[in-house]
Short mmCIF file of C-alpha atoms in Angstrom, two decimals:
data_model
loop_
_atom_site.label_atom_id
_atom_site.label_comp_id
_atom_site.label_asym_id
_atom_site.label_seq_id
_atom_site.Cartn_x
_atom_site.Cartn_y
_atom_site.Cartn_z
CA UNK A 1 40.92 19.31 32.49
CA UNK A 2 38.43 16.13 32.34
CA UNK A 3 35.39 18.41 33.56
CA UNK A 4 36.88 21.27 30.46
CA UNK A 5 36.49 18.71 28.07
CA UNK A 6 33.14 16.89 29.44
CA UNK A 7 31.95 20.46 29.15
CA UNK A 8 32.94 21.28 25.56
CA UNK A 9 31.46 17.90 24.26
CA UNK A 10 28.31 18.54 25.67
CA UNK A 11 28.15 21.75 24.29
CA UNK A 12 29.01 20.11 20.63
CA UNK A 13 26.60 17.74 21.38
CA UNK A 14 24.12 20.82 22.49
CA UNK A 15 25.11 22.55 19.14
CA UNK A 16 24.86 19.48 16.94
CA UNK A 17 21.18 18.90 18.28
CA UNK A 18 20.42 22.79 17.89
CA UNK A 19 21.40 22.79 14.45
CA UNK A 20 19.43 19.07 13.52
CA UNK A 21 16.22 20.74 14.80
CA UNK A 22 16.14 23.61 13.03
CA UNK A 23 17.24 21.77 9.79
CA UNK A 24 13.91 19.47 10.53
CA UNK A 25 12.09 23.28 11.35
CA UNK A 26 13.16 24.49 8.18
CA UNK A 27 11.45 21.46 6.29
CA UNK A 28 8.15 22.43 7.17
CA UNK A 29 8.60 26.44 6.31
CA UNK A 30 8.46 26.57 2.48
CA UNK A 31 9.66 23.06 1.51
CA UNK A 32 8.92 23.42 -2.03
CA UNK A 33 11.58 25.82 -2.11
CA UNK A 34 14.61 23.25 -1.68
CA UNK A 35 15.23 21.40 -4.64
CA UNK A 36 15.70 18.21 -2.91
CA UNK A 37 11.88 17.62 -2.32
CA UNK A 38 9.60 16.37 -4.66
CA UNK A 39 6.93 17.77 -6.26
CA UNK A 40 3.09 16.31 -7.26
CA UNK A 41 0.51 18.13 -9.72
CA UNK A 42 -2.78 17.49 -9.17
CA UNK A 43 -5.51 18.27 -11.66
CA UNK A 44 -9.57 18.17 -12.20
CA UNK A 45 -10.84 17.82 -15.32
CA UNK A 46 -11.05 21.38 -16.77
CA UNK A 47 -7.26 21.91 -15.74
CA UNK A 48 -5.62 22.79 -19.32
CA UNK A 49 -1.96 21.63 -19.01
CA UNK A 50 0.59 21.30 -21.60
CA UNK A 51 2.33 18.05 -21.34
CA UNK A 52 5.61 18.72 -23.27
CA UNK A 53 6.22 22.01 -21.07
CA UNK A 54 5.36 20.40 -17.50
CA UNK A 55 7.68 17.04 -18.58
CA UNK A 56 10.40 19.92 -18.59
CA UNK A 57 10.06 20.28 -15.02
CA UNK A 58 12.13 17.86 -13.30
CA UNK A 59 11.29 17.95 -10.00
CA UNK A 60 7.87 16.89 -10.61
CA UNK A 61 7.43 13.26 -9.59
CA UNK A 62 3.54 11.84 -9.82
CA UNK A 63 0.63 13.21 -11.09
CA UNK A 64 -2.95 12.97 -9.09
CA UNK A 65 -5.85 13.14 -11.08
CA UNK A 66 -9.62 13.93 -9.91
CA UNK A 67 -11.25 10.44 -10.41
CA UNK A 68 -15.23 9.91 -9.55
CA UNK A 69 -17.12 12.47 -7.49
CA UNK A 70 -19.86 11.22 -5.52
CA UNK A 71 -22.31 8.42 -7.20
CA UNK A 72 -22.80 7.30 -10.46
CA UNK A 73 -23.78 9.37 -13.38
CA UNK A 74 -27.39 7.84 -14.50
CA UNK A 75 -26.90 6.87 -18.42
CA UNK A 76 -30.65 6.86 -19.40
CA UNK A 77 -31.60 9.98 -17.31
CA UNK A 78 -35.14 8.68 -17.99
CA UNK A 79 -37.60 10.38 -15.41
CA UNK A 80 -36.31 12.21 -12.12
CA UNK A 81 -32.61 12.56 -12.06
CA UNK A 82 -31.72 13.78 -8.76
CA UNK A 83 -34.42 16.69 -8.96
CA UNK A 84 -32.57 17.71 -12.16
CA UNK A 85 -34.39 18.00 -15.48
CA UNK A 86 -34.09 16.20 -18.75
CA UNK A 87 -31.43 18.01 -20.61
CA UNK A 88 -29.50 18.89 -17.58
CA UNK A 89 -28.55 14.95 -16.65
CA UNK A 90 -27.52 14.94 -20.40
CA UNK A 91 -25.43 17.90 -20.06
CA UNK A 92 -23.84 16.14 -16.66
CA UNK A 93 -23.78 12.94 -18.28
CA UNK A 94 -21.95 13.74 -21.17
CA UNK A 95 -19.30 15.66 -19.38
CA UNK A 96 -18.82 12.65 -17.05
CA UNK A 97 -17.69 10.66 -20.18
CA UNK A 98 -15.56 12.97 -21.25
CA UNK A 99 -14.18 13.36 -17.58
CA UNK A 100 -13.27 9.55 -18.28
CA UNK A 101 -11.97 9.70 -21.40
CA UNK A 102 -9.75 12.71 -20.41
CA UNK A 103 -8.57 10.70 -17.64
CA UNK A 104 -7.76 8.14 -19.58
CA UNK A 105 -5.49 10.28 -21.33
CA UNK A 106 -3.92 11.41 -18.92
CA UNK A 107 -2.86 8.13 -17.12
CA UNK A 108 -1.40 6.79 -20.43
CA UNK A 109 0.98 10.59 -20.63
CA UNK A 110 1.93 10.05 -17.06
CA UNK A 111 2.99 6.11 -17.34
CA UNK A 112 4.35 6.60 -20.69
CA UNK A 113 7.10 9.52 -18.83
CA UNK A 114 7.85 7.67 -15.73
CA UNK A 115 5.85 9.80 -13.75
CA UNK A 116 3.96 8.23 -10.83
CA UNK A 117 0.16 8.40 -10.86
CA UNK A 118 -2.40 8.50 -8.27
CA UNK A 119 -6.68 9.20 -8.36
CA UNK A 120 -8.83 10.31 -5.76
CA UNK A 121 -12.90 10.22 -5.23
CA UNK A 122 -14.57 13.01 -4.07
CA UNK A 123 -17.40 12.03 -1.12
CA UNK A 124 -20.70 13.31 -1.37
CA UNK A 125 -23.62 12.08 0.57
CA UNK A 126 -24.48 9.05 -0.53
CA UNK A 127 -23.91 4.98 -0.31
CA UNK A 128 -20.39 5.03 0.41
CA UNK A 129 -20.26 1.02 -0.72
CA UNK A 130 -21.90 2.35 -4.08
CA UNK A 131 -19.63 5.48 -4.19
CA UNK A 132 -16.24 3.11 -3.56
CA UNK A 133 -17.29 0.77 -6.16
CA UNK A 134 -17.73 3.87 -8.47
CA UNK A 135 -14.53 5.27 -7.93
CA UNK A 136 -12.63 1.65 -8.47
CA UNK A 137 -14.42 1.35 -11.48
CA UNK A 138 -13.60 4.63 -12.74
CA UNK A 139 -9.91 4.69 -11.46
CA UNK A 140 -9.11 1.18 -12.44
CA UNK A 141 -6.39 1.51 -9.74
CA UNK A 142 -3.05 -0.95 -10.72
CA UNK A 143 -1.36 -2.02 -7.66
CA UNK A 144 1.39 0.57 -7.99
CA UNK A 145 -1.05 3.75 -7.86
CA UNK A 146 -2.22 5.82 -5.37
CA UNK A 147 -5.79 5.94 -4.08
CA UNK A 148 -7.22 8.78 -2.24
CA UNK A 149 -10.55 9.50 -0.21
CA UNK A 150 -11.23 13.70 -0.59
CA UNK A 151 -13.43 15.15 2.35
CA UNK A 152 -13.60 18.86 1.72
CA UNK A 153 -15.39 19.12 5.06
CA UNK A 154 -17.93 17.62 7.88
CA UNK A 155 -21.46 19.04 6.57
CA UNK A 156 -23.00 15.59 5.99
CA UNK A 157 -25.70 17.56 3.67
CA UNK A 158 -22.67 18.33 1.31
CA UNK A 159 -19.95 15.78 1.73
CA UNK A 160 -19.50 11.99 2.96
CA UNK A 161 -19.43 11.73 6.58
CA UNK A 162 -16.98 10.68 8.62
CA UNK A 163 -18.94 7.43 9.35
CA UNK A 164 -20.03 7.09 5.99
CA UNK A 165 -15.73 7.63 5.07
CA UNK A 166 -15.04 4.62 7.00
CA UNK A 167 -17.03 2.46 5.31
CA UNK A 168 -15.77 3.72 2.20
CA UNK A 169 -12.03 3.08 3.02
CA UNK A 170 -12.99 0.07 4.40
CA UNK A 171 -14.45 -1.37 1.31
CA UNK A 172 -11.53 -0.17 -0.77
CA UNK A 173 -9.65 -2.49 1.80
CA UNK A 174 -11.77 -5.23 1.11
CA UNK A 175 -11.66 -5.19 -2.62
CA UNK A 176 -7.70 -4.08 -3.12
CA UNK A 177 -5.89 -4.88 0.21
CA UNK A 178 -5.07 -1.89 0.45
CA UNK A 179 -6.59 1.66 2.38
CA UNK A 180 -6.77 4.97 0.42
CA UNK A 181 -4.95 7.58 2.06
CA UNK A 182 -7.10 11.07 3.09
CA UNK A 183 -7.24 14.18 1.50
CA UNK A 184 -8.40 17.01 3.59
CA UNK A 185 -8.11 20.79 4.74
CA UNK A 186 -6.40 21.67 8.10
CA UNK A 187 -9.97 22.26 10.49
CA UNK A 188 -11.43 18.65 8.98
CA UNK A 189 -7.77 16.70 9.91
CA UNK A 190 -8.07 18.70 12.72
CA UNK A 191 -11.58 17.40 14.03
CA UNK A 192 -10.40 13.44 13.11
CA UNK A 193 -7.32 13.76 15.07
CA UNK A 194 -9.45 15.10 18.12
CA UNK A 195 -11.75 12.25 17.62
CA UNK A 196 -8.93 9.78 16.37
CA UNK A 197 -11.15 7.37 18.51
CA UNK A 198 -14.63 8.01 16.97
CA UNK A 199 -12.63 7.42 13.70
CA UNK A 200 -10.04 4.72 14.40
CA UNK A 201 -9.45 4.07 10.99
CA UNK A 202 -10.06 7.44 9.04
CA UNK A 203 -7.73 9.07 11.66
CA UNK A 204 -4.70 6.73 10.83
CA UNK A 205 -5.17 7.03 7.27
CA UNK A 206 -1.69 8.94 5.30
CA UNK A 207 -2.89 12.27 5.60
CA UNK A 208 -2.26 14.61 1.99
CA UNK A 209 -2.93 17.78 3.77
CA UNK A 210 -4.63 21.25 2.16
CA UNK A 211 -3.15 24.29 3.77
CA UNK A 212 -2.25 27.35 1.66
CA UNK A 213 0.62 28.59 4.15
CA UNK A 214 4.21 28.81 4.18
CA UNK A 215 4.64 27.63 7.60
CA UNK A 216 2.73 24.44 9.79
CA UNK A 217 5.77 23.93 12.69
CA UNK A 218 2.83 24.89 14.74
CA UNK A 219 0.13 22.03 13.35
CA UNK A 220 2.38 18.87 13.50
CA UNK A 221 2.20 16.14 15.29
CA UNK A 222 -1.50 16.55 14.58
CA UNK A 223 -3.22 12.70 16.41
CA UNK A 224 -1.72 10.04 14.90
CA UNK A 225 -0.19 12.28 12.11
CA UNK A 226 3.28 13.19 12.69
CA UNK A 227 3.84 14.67 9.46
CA UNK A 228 1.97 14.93 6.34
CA UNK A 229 2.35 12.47 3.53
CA UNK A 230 1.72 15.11 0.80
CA UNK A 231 0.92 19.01 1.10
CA UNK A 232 -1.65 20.74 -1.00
CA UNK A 233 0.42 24.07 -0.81
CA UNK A 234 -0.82 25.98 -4.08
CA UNK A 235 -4.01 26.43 -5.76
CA UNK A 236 -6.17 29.16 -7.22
CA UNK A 237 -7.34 30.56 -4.14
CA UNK A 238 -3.06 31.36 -3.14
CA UNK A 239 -1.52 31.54 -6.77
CA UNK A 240 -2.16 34.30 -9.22
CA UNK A 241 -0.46 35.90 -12.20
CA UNK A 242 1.49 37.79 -9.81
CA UNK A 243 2.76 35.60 -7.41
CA UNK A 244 2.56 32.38 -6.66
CA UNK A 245 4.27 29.74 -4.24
CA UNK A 246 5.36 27.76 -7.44
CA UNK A 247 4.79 28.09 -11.17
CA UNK A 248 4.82 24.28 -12.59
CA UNK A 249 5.61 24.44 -16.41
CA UNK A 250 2.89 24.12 -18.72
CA UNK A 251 -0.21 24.73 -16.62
CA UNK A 252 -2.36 27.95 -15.19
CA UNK A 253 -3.09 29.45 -11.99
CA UNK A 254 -5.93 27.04 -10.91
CA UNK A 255 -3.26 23.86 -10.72
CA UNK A 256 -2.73 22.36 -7.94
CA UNK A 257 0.09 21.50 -6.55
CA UNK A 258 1.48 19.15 -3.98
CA UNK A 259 5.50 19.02 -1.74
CA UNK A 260 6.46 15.65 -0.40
CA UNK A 261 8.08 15.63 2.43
CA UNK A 262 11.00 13.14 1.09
CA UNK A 263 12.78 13.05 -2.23
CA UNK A 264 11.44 11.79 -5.89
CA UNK A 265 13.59 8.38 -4.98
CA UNK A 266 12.15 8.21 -1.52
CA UNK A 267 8.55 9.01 -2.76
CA UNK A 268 8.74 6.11 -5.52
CA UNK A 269 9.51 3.72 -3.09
CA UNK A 270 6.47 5.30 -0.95
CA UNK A 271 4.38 5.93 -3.77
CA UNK A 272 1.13 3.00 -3.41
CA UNK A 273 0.53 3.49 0.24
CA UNK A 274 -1.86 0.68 1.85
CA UNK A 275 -1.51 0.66 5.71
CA UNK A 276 -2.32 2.09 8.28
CA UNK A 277 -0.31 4.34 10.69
CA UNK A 278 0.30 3.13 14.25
CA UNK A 279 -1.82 5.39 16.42
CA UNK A 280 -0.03 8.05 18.85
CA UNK A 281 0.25 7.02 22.26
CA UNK A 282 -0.11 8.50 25.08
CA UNK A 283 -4.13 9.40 23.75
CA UNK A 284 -3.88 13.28 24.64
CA UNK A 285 -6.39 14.65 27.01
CA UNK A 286 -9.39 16.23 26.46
CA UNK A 287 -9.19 20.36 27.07
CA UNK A 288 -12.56 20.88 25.31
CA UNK A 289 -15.75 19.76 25.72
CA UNK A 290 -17.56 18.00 22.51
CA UNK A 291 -19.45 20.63 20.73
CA UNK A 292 -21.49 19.77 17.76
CA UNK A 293 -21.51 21.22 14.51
CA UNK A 294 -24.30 23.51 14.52
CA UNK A 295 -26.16 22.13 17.48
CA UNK A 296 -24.70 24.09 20.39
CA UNK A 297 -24.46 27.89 20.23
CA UNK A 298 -21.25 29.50 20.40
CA UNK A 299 -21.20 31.90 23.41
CA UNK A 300 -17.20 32.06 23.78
CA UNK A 301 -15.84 33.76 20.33
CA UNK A 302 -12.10 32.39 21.00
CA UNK A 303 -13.78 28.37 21.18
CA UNK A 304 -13.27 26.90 17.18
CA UNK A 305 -16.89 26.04 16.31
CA UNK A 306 -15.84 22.86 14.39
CA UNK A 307 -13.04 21.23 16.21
CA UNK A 308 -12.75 21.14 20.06
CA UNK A 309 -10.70 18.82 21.70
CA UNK A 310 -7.07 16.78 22.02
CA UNK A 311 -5.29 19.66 20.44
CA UNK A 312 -3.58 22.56 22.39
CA UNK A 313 -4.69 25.86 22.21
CA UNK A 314 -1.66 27.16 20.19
CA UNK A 315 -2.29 24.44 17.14
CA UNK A 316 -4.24 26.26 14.65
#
């Protein structure tokens, strides 16, 4: 009889564990879709978005808007600007101010309805001292907002380089206490976490995390990222007139928008970020050698030209 019931609570126990996992499987397969997680808009400055109609939507908790991109605007645009002529670095210019006075706008809306509000920079090639010093005085970040670093890729001719990121978060660090967390696509997280050590910082950074799928049980843990902060799971390029992963209220197709993987009350108290995560130990190995971008021709078609090591073959 005592070996009948040590049997039958280990299979409760087997059941009960069953069951947790695939309630913490189902969380990464279409989050959005449970109404207990929250929900983040994120717009750039030609999204058109109707504020009464989007308020309407209650599970949306924080609103990200696109802050600075890159350097500076020039104000004078006397002589060469950037290899651009005269009337285009007017043309650029004014748009920049009304980029700031839209933003602006939109940061008094969002505080004025509770919502939580967060900015990121865009990094180009560039100073990344100048380009953090831009963005803080274009965000004006309080201490409850969120600040975020977006690297679209690792082509150092069109965006900030990984070294050149460091020094950028590092400086926001040094002038706020506090680290930006990273926005990026799935091969560019993908390359930091394999070279967490190349990038100790950049790689423990909160990740908000660009992947236009329904399901990443297969990307996470991903380095030192166990899960994603915030995921980037609709934009223009997945959401259409059609179908889409999930209409917000009061705004088009080319909105983006964001799942938290906690609730509104849970992301509140998460909200400003600051620190960094601890970094995953044991440091996986190496099943790849180091491969360049664009240095080192590609004989093998199955090897990932951009990202090459510390991840197992079935994470992509």
């Amino acid at each position: 009889m005592k070996g009948l019931r040590t049997s039958i609570l280990s299979c409760l126990c087997l059941l009960a564990f069953i069951v947790e996992a695939r309630s913490l499987f189902a969380a990464d397969v279409s989050p959005w879709k449970s109404p207990n997680t929250a929900l983040v808009v994120d717009a750039y400055e030609m999204n058109a978005i109707d504020w009464q109609a989007l308020l309407k939507d209650e599970r949306v908790a924080a609103f990200i808007s696109k802050a600075s991109d890159g350097l500076p605007e020039s104000f004078h645009c006397k002589g060469e600007h950037r290899g651009d002529t005269f009337a285009h670095c007017k043309t650029m210019w004014r748009k920049y101010a009304v980029s700031r006075e839209l933003y602006t706008s939109r940061r008094m809306i969002a505080r004025q309805n509770d919502l939580l509000w967060g900015a990121y920079h865009v990094g180009r090639p560039g100073n990344p001292i100048d380009q953090a010093n831009h963005f803080l005085d274009y965000a004006t970040p309080g201490t409850d907002d969120l600040m975020i670093l977006d690297i679209e890729g690792i082509d150092p001719d069109r965006f900030m380089s990984l070294e050149d990121a460091q020094i950028f978060v590092g400086h926001i660090r040094a002038r706020t206490g506090r680290y930006p967390i990273l926005y990026t696509n799935h091969d560019t997280a993908r390359y930091i976490a394999a070279y967490r050590r190349d990038y100790s910082v950049l790689a423990r950074l909160p990740l908000w995390y660009a992947r236009y799928k329904p399901d990443i049980r297969k990307v996470f843990p991903l380095g030192n990222w166990q899960n994603y902060f915030l995921w980037q799971f609709s934009s223009a390029s997945n959401c259409s007139k059609r179908r889409c992963p999930y209409r917000v209220p009061g705004t088009l197709t080319d909105i983006d928008v964001n799942v938290a993987a906690m609730s509104k009350e849970e992301l509140r108290r998460a909200w400003p970020q600051g620190d960094l995560l601890r970094p995953a130990e044991p440091d996986p190995p190496l099943i790849l050698a180091k491969i360049e971008f664009g240095s080192v021709p590609l004989e093998a078609p199955q090897l990932d030209r951009i990202v090459t090591s510390a991840i197992s073959p079935g994470r992509r």
